[in-house]
Every structure is written in structure tokens, then in C-alpha cells.
mmCIF file of C-alpha atoms in Angstrom:
data_model
loop_
_atom_site.group_PDB
_atom_site.id
_atom_site.type_symbol
_atom_site.label_atom_id
_atom_site.label_comp_id
_atom_site.label_asym_id
_atom_site.label_seq_id
_atom_site.Cartn_x
_atom_site.Cartn_y
_atom_site.Cartn_z
ATOM 1 C CA MET A 1 -10.400 24.480 -35.848
ATOM 2 C CA ILE A 2 -8.408 21.351 -35.926
ATOM 3 C CA THR A 3 -5.134 21.893 -38.578
ATOM 4 C CA LEU A 4 -3.676 18.915 -39.656
ATOM 5 C CA LYS A 5 -0.082 19.677 -40.996
ATOM 6 C CA SER A 6 1.742 18.049 -43.756
ATOM 7 C CA LYS A 7 4.719 17.240 -43.536
ATOM 8 C CA ARG A 8 6.604 20.103 -45.460
ATOM 9 C CA GLU A 9 4.175 22.111 -43.007
ATOM 10 C CA ILE A 10 6.398 19.421 -39.990
ATOM 11 C CA ASP A 11 9.646 19.902 -41.189
ATOM 12 C CA ALA A 12 9.551 23.536 -41.772
ATOM 13 C CA MET A 13 8.290 23.861 -37.886
ATOM 14 C CA GLU A 14 11.216 21.298 -36.918
ATOM 15 C CA GLU A 15 13.350 23.985 -38.253
ATOM 16 C CA SER A 16 11.959 26.567 -35.891
ATOM 17 C CA GLY A 17 11.704 24.102 -33.586
ATOM 18 C CA ALA A 18 15.761 23.444 -33.961
ATOM 19 C CA LEU A 19 16.478 27.237 -32.970
ATOM 20 C CA LEU A 20 13.755 27.437 -30.301
ATOM 21 C CA ALA A 21 16.037 24.297 -28.967
ATOM 22 C CA SER A 22 18.980 25.472 -29.132
ATOM 23 C CA ILE A 23 18.823 28.211 -27.158
ATOM 24 C CA HIS A 24 17.339 26.763 -24.751
ATOM 25 C CA VAL A 25 21.112 25.186 -24.474
ATOM 26 C CA GLN A 26 22.558 27.745 -24.664
ATOM 27 C CA LEU A 27 20.526 29.175 -21.664
ATOM 28 C CA ARG A 28 21.650 26.722 -19.500
ATOM 29 C CA ASP A 29 25.517 28.199 -19.248
ATOM 30 C CA PHE A 30 23.971 31.795 -18.845
ATOM 31 C CA ILE A 31 20.871 31.483 -16.095
ATOM 32 C CA LYS A 32 23.442 32.126 -12.809
ATOM 33 C CA PRO A 33 22.960 33.830 -9.945
ATOM 34 C CA GLY A 34 23.025 37.621 -10.194
ATOM 35 C CA VAL A 35 21.587 37.401 -14.013
ATOM 36 C CA THR A 36 18.453 39.026 -13.902
ATOM 37 C CA THR A 37 15.196 37.140 -16.285
ATOM 38 C CA TRP A 38 15.660 40.375 -17.843
ATOM 39 C CA ASP A 39 18.574 40.052 -19.547
ATOM 40 C CA ILE A 40 17.109 36.126 -20.573
ATOM 41 C CA ASP A 41 14.626 37.707 -22.160
ATOM 42 C CA GLN A 42 16.520 39.943 -23.945
ATOM 43 C CA PHE A 43 18.744 37.276 -24.574
ATOM 44 C CA VAL A 44 16.246 35.004 -26.060
ATOM 45 C CA GLN A 45 15.604 37.637 -28.276
ATOM 46 C CA ARG A 46 18.106 38.872 -30.031
ATOM 47 C CA LYS A 47 19.421 34.857 -30.431
ATOM 48 C CA ILE A 48 15.886 34.569 -32.699
ATOM 49 C CA GLU A 49 16.607 38.346 -34.173
ATOM 50 C CA GLU A 50 20.269 36.132 -35.215
ATOM 51 C CA ALA A 51 18.915 33.965 -36.639
ATOM 52 C CA GLY A 52 16.106 35.242 -39.003
ATOM 53 C CA GLY A 53 13.409 34.655 -36.468
ATOM 54 C CA SER A 54 10.827 36.367 -34.130
ATOM 55 C CA ALA A 55 9.604 36.344 -31.264
ATOM 56 C CA PRO A 56 5.827 35.601 -31.889
ATOM 57 C CA GLN A 57 4.792 36.454 -27.332
ATOM 58 C CA ILE A 58 4.819 40.178 -28.838
ATOM 59 C CA GLY A 59 2.261 41.855 -28.631
ATOM 60 C CA TYR A 60 0.009 38.534 -28.826
ATOM 61 C CA GLU A 61 -2.963 39.081 -27.015
ATOM 62 C CA GLY A 62 -1.061 42.681 -25.610
ATOM 63 C CA TYR A 63 1.821 40.656 -24.342
ATOM 64 C CA LYS A 64 5.334 42.732 -23.961
ATOM 65 C CA TYR A 65 8.094 40.167 -23.755
ATOM 66 C CA ALA A 66 9.414 37.700 -25.790
ATOM 67 C CA THR A 67 9.616 35.048 -22.675
ATOM 68 C CA CYS A 68 6.967 34.386 -19.671
ATOM 69 C CA GLN A 69 9.470 33.170 -16.980
ATOM 70 C CA SER A 70 7.984 31.998 -13.698
ATOM 71 C CA ILE A 71 10.240 32.253 -9.976
ATOM 72 C CA ASN A 72 9.218 29.180 -8.258
ATOM 73 C CA ASP A 73 5.658 30.175 -6.614
ATOM 74 C CA GLU A 74 4.911 31.341 -9.880
ATOM 75 C CA ILE A 75 3.305 27.899 -12.267
ATOM 76 C CA CYS A 76 3.266 30.456 -15.860
ATOM 77 C CA HIS A 77 3.172 34.074 -17.796
ATOM 78 C CA GLY A 78 5.702 35.874 -15.892
ATOM 79 C CA PHE A 79 7.020 38.938 -17.169
ATOM 80 C CA PRO A 80 11.078 39.725 -17.091
ATOM 81 C CA ARG A 81 12.171 41.753 -14.151
ATOM 82 C CA ARG A 82 14.573 43.069 -13.183
ATOM 83 C CA LYS A 83 15.472 41.468 -10.210
ATOM 84 C CA PRO A 84 18.286 38.993 -9.914
ATOM 85 C CA LEU A 85 18.006 35.356 -9.378
ATOM 86 C CA LYS A 86 19.487 34.260 -6.306
ATOM 87 C CA SER A 87 21.453 30.819 -5.615
ATOM 88 C CA GLY A 88 18.142 27.968 -4.842
ATOM 89 C CA ASP A 89 16.150 30.070 -7.383
ATOM 90 C CA LEU A 90 13.770 27.811 -9.294
ATOM 91 C CA VAL A 91 13.807 29.505 -13.114
ATOM 92 C CA LYS A 92 11.235 28.240 -16.427
ATOM 93 C CA VAL A 93 11.801 29.874 -19.144
ATOM 94 C CA ASP A 94 9.272 29.314 -22.096
ATOM 95 C CA PHE A 95 8.316 31.232 -25.739
ATOM 96 C CA CYS A 96 7.625 30.256 -28.669
ATOM 97 C CA VAL A 97 9.922 30.969 -32.073
ATOM 98 C CA GLU A 98 8.206 31.995 -35.386
ATOM 99 C CA LEU A 99 10.874 31.414 -38.224
ATOM 100 C CA LYS A 100 9.710 31.362 -42.500
ATOM 101 C CA GLY A 101 6.411 31.411 -40.957
ATOM 102 C CA ALA A 102 6.704 28.235 -38.708
ATOM 103 C CA LEU A 103 6.069 28.224 -34.704
ATOM 104 C CA SER A 104 7.889 26.711 -32.096
ATOM 105 C CA ASP A 105 7.037 26.078 -28.604
ATOM 106 C CA SER A 106 8.762 24.870 -25.843
ATOM 107 C CA CYS A 107 9.439 25.659 -22.061
ATOM 108 C CA TRP A 108 11.843 24.728 -19.759
ATOM 109 C CA SER A 109 13.202 24.996 -16.246
ATOM 110 C CA TYR A 110 16.200 25.565 -15.311
ATOM 111 C CA ILE A 111 18.179 25.503 -11.246
ATOM 112 C CA VAL A 112 19.434 29.004 -10.662
ATOM 113 C CA GLY A 113 23.252 28.111 -8.957
ATOM 114 C CA GLU A 114 22.821 25.613 -5.853
ATOM 115 C CA SER A 115 20.081 23.135 -5.930
ATOM 116 C CA THR A 116 18.380 21.500 -2.600
ATOM 117 C CA PRO A 117 16.210 17.716 -2.647
ATOM 118 C CA GLU A 118 12.739 19.335 -2.622
ATOM 119 C CA ILE A 119 13.650 21.295 -6.489
ATOM 120 C CA ASP A 120 15.696 18.137 -7.852
ATOM 121 C CA HIS A 121 12.408 15.979 -6.575
ATOM 122 C CA LEU A 122 10.319 17.869 -8.275
ATOM 123 C CA TYR A 123 12.021 18.506 -11.355
ATOM 124 C CA GLU A 124 13.053 15.572 -12.462
ATOM 125 C CA VAL A 125 8.993 13.764 -11.876
ATOM 126 C CA THR A 126 8.054 16.510 -14.796
ATOM 127 C CA LYS A 127 10.570 16.174 -16.876
ATOM 128 C CA LYS A 128 9.536 12.442 -16.953
ATOM 129 C CA ALA A 129 5.936 13.659 -16.720
ATOM 130 C CA LEU A 130 6.589 14.935 -20.160
ATOM 131 C CA TYR A 131 7.789 11.992 -21.980
ATOM 132 C CA LEU A 132 5.613 9.594 -20.839
ATOM 133 C CA GLY A 133 2.543 11.799 -22.163
ATOM 134 C CA ILE A 134 4.610 12.111 -25.219
ATOM 135 C CA GLN A 135 4.644 8.642 -25.289
ATOM 136 C CA GLN A 136 1.005 8.408 -25.440
ATOM 137 C CA ALA A 137 0.593 10.876 -27.973
ATOM 138 C CA LYS A 138 0.224 7.969 -30.962
ATOM 139 C CA VAL A 139 -2.149 8.301 -33.594
ATOM 140 C CA GLY A 140 -5.208 5.956 -32.046
ATOM 141 C CA ASN A 141 -4.404 7.501 -28.845
ATOM 142 C CA ARG A 142 -7.391 10.302 -27.100
ATOM 143 C CA ILE A 143 -6.757 12.709 -24.942
ATOM 144 C CA GLY A 144 -7.299 11.641 -22.454
ATOM 145 C CA ASP A 145 -4.027 9.560 -22.416
ATOM 146 C CA ILE A 146 -1.540 11.621 -22.350
ATOM 147 C CA GLY A 147 -3.089 13.211 -18.921
ATOM 148 C CA HIS A 148 -4.106 9.509 -17.504
ATOM 149 C CA ALA A 149 -0.901 9.355 -17.984
ATOM 150 C CA ILE A 150 0.854 12.478 -16.838
ATOM 151 C CA GLN A 151 -1.374 12.233 -13.586
ATOM 152 C CA THR A 152 -1.055 9.408 -12.536
ATOM 153 C CA TYR A 153 2.567 9.033 -12.461
ATOM 154 C CA VAL A 154 2.839 12.454 -11.111
ATOM 155 C CA GLU A 155 0.439 12.530 -8.438
ATOM 156 C CA SER A 156 2.163 8.601 -7.532
ATOM 157 C CA GLU A 157 5.317 11.348 -6.681
ATOM 158 C CA GLY A 158 3.306 12.651 -3.677
ATOM 159 C CA LEU A 159 2.804 15.896 -6.190
ATOM 160 C CA SER A 160 0.243 17.919 -8.316
ATOM 161 C CA VAL A 161 -0.407 19.283 -11.805
ATOM 162 C CA VAL A 162 -2.247 21.776 -12.609
ATOM 163 C CA ARG A 163 -5.329 22.254 -14.293
ATOM 164 C CA ASP A 164 -6.083 25.680 -15.459
ATOM 165 C CA PHE A 165 -3.158 25.890 -17.734
ATOM 166 C CA ILE A 166 -2.274 22.820 -21.012
ATOM 167 C CA GLY A 167 -0.922 22.413 -23.468
ATOM 168 C CA HIS A 168 -2.868 22.941 -26.856
ATOM 169 C CA GLY A 169 -2.624 22.832 -30.538
ATOM 170 C CA ILE A 170 -0.249 25.201 -32.561
ATOM 171 C CA GLY A 171 -0.173 25.738 -35.622
ATOM 172 C CA PRO A 172 0.003 28.353 -37.989
ATOM 173 C CA THR A 173 -1.632 30.396 -35.153
ATOM 174 C CA ILE A 174 0.216 29.848 -31.121
ATOM 175 C CA HIS A 175 -2.371 28.610 -29.122
ATOM 176 C CA GLU A 176 -6.083 26.749 -30.586
ATOM 177 C CA SER A 177 -7.213 23.682 -30.923
ATOM 178 C CA PRO A 178 -7.300 20.774 -29.484
ATOM 179 C CA ALA A 179 -6.765 21.816 -25.688
ATOM 180 C CA VAL A 180 -4.953 19.329 -24.330
ATOM 181 C CA PRO A 181 -4.488 18.744 -20.361
ATOM 182 C CA HIS A 182 -2.350 17.129 -18.218
ATOM 183 C CA TYR A 183 -4.812 14.956 -16.521
ATOM 184 C CA GLY A 184 -7.490 12.580 -17.142
ATOM 185 C CA GLU A 185 -9.700 9.685 -17.790
ATOM 186 C CA PRO A 186 -7.348 6.588 -19.989
ATOM 187 C CA GLY A 187 -9.573 6.624 -23.987
ATOM 188 C CA LYS A 188 -11.367 9.465 -22.853
ATOM 189 C CA GLY A 189 -11.626 12.931 -25.618
ATOM 190 C CA LEU A 190 -10.373 13.843 -28.774
ATOM 191 C CA ARG A 191 -8.541 10.384 -31.330
ATOM 192 C CA LEU A 192 -5.645 12.388 -32.231
ATOM 193 C CA LYS A 193 -4.326 12.349 -36.390
ATOM 194 C CA GLU A 194 -1.630 12.429 -38.234
ATOM 195 C CA GLY A 195 -0.519 15.668 -39.254
ATOM 196 C CA MET A 196 -1.859 16.802 -35.385
ATOM 197 C CA VAL A 197 0.811 19.400 -33.816
ATOM 198 C CA ILE A 198 0.186 19.697 -29.980
ATOM 199 C CA THR A 199 2.253 20.961 -27.221
ATOM 200 C CA ILE A 200 2.602 18.766 -24.283
ATOM 201 C CA GLU A 201 3.347 20.660 -21.052
ATOM 202 C CA PRO A 202 2.273 19.837 -17.573
ATOM 203 C CA MET A 203 3.165 21.532 -14.522
ATOM 204 C CA VAL A 204 3.574 20.739 -11.658
ATOM 205 C CA ASN A 205 3.451 21.831 -7.736
ATOM 206 C CA THR A 206 4.670 20.680 -4.020
ATOM 207 C CA GLY A 207 1.654 20.849 -2.564
ATOM 208 C CA THR A 208 -1.931 22.097 -4.351
ATOM 209 C CA TRP A 209 -2.636 22.208 -8.347
ATOM 210 C CA LYS A 210 -4.802 25.538 -7.571
ATOM 211 C CA ALA A 211 -3.262 28.323 -8.714
ATOM 212 C CA GLU A 212 -4.155 32.314 -8.006
ATOM 213 C CA MET A 213 -3.461 34.465 -10.484
ATOM 214 C CA GLU A 214 -1.492 38.608 -9.731
ATOM 215 C CA SER A 215 -3.435 41.328 -11.021
ATOM 216 C CA ASN A 216 -1.919 41.871 -13.494
ATOM 217 C CA GLY A 217 -4.246 39.715 -15.608
ATOM 218 C CA TRP A 218 -1.665 37.129 -16.987
ATOM 219 C CA THR A 219 0.869 35.409 -13.813
ATOM 220 C CA ALA A 220 -0.475 33.031 -11.893
ATOM 221 C CA HIS A 221 1.078 31.221 -9.226
ATOM 222 C CA THR A 222 0.121 28.053 -6.914
ATOM 223 C CA LEU A 223 -2.474 29.047 -4.188
ATOM 224 C CA ASP A 224 -0.270 27.955 -1.138
ATOM 225 C CA GLY A 225 3.373 29.187 -2.060
ATOM 226 C CA GLY A 226 4.655 25.594 -3.300
ATOM 227 C CA LEU A 227 7.573 25.409 -5.572
ATOM 228 C CA SER A 228 6.658 25.035 -9.952
ATOM 229 C CA CYS A 229 8.267 23.683 -12.179
ATOM 230 C CA GLN A 230 7.319 23.458 -16.453
ATOM 231 C CA PHE A 231 8.323 21.134 -19.160
ATOM 232 C CA GLU A 232 7.212 21.416 -22.162
ATOM 233 C CA HIS A 233 7.830 20.039 -26.382
ATOM 234 C CA THR A 234 5.550 20.770 -29.578
ATOM 235 C CA LEU A 235 5.147 17.499 -30.912
ATOM 236 C CA ALA A 236 3.519 16.072 -34.681
ATOM 237 C CA ILE A 237 1.517 12.980 -34.309
ATOM 238 C CA THR A 238 3.043 10.982 -37.033
ATOM 239 C CA LYS A 239 2.133 7.046 -38.340
ATOM 240 C CA ASP A 240 5.915 6.382 -36.738
ATOM 241 C CA GLY A 241 4.747 7.483 -33.416
ATOM 242 C CA PRO A 242 5.902 11.294 -31.443
ATOM 243 C CA ARG A 243 8.172 13.513 -33.500
ATOM 244 C CA ILE A 244 9.590 16.202 -31.127
ATOM 245 C CA LEU A 245 9.755 18.552 -32.791
ATOM 246 C CA THR A 246 11.763 21.399 -30.025
ATOM 247 C CA LEU A 247 13.985 18.255 -29.269
ATOM 248 C CA GLN A 248 17.107 19.473 -27.325
ATOM 249 C CA LYS A 249 20.029 17.262 -29.390
ATOM 250 C CA ASP A 250 21.592 16.739 -25.780
ATOM 251 C CA HIS A 251 18.351 15.367 -24.297
ATOM 252 C CA ALA A 252 18.269 12.482 -26.986
ATOM 253 C CA GLU A 253 18.194 10.039 -23.993
ATOM 254 C CA ASP A 254 15.611 11.443 -21.966
ATOM 255 C CA VAL A 255 13.022 10.746 -24.370
ATOM 256 C CA LEU A 256 11.321 7.264 -23.084
ATOM 257 C CA ASN A 257 10.665 4.064 -25.418
#
């Protein structure tokens, strides 16, 4: 079932999203060679709880951690671990915040230490694809308009869009309807209505879009071992256009007009 949120509910989710976004900003300096994803997970959980929130991923369908952290060829749902990150790693940090009963969800990618032209290209295309998708999140548009904008841009850059993992509705639970694929046909799919709150979270690969699962039942890798990148925002569909609830304030210039 799709729930339409009131302005009061969206305001509360934006407060939750502001906390989440502020932690992503702090991670820019925290993530460096030698830090482990276990360190990052503990940092995120501590910051959430110090602000009076909670990490709702802990216990969600049996998941044990505050964050999902996926490195290099891992697409999503990687477990925090104690192996130090090294220069040249690409790590995706995905987590939710619950604050005063309101949820938010955002993933950001971080380049550890020195980068490469391949990583830079993947990173910039994925981030731009996110905002191209958000640009289509308007009352009266359809879900397919979001996916088509993302897919056509990504593929024009010689990269691929993951099909197996997609965006979703959020609130009052972490994952709810509607499903929001990052590929599709314009004018197709569910029509967007004022009050919907969704995530758009393209996962983009350097090679094939196909994935394979680890034996842990959670972590997905690229089938060919290529790199994968992800960016995600939570946003509300409003009569005035998409309202990003997890916006990192100094990244406002990234939003495409």
C-alpha cells in the first residue's frame, strides 16, 4: 500500500533527513586509508544516537548493523568489517535514521585516498544520474520517467544500471510501495502523486549490470568484478516539485534545475 504523507509528516522526515545528511558530511573527513568499515559503522551509530535518533536497519529482517557498506565490486548490502580501507577503494555507505518516529534513507559513495580516471567517471555519472532521476519526480509524471532519465544518461556514458536493486517508498516503514526502478520507459508505470515519499538510488556499474549474491544472503557483487557506485536521496513529491529530504546543504548546487 502507498501512503501519502501530510506536510507535517514530510517536515518530520526532513528533520530526520537533515541529521542523516549531516553525518554523511562528517564522513567525508572520517573516511581515509586505514579506517575500517566497522569503524565507520560505529561512528554512524554513535552520531545518530547522540542526536536522539536510532538506527532502524539494526534488526530489520535480521540485519545486524547500523549501515550497509559496499566496497569496489560490491553493489549493495555489504557488512561492516574490520579490514582497513586502502587508497583507491570506492566505498558506498548506506543507512537510515529514525528520529521522533520519522524515517530517512540515503547512500553516498566515498573515494578513499587517491582516485583514478575510471573511478572519477563512474562517481560523477552516478551522482548526476541521481539528480536527473529526481528532476522527473513531479506530480503527474510516472515511475518510468524517473528510470528512463537515469538509464538513458548512464548508458550514454558507457556504463550500466543495476536492475536487481531499486528505489522504494519510505515511511512509516523502511521499504514500502511504490517500487522505483532506475531503468524503464517514459510514460509507463505508476503516476506520481503529491504526498508520496520515495527513494531514488541508482547503482551504476562499469561493466555488466548483472549481479551475484554472496553466500551470506545479503551482499551483491557485480557479475564481472567491475566497480559499482551508488548515490541515494529520500524525497517527497510536492506540488512545487521534488523536495529532497536528505540534501547535504553544501551540495545544493548539484541539484539540476
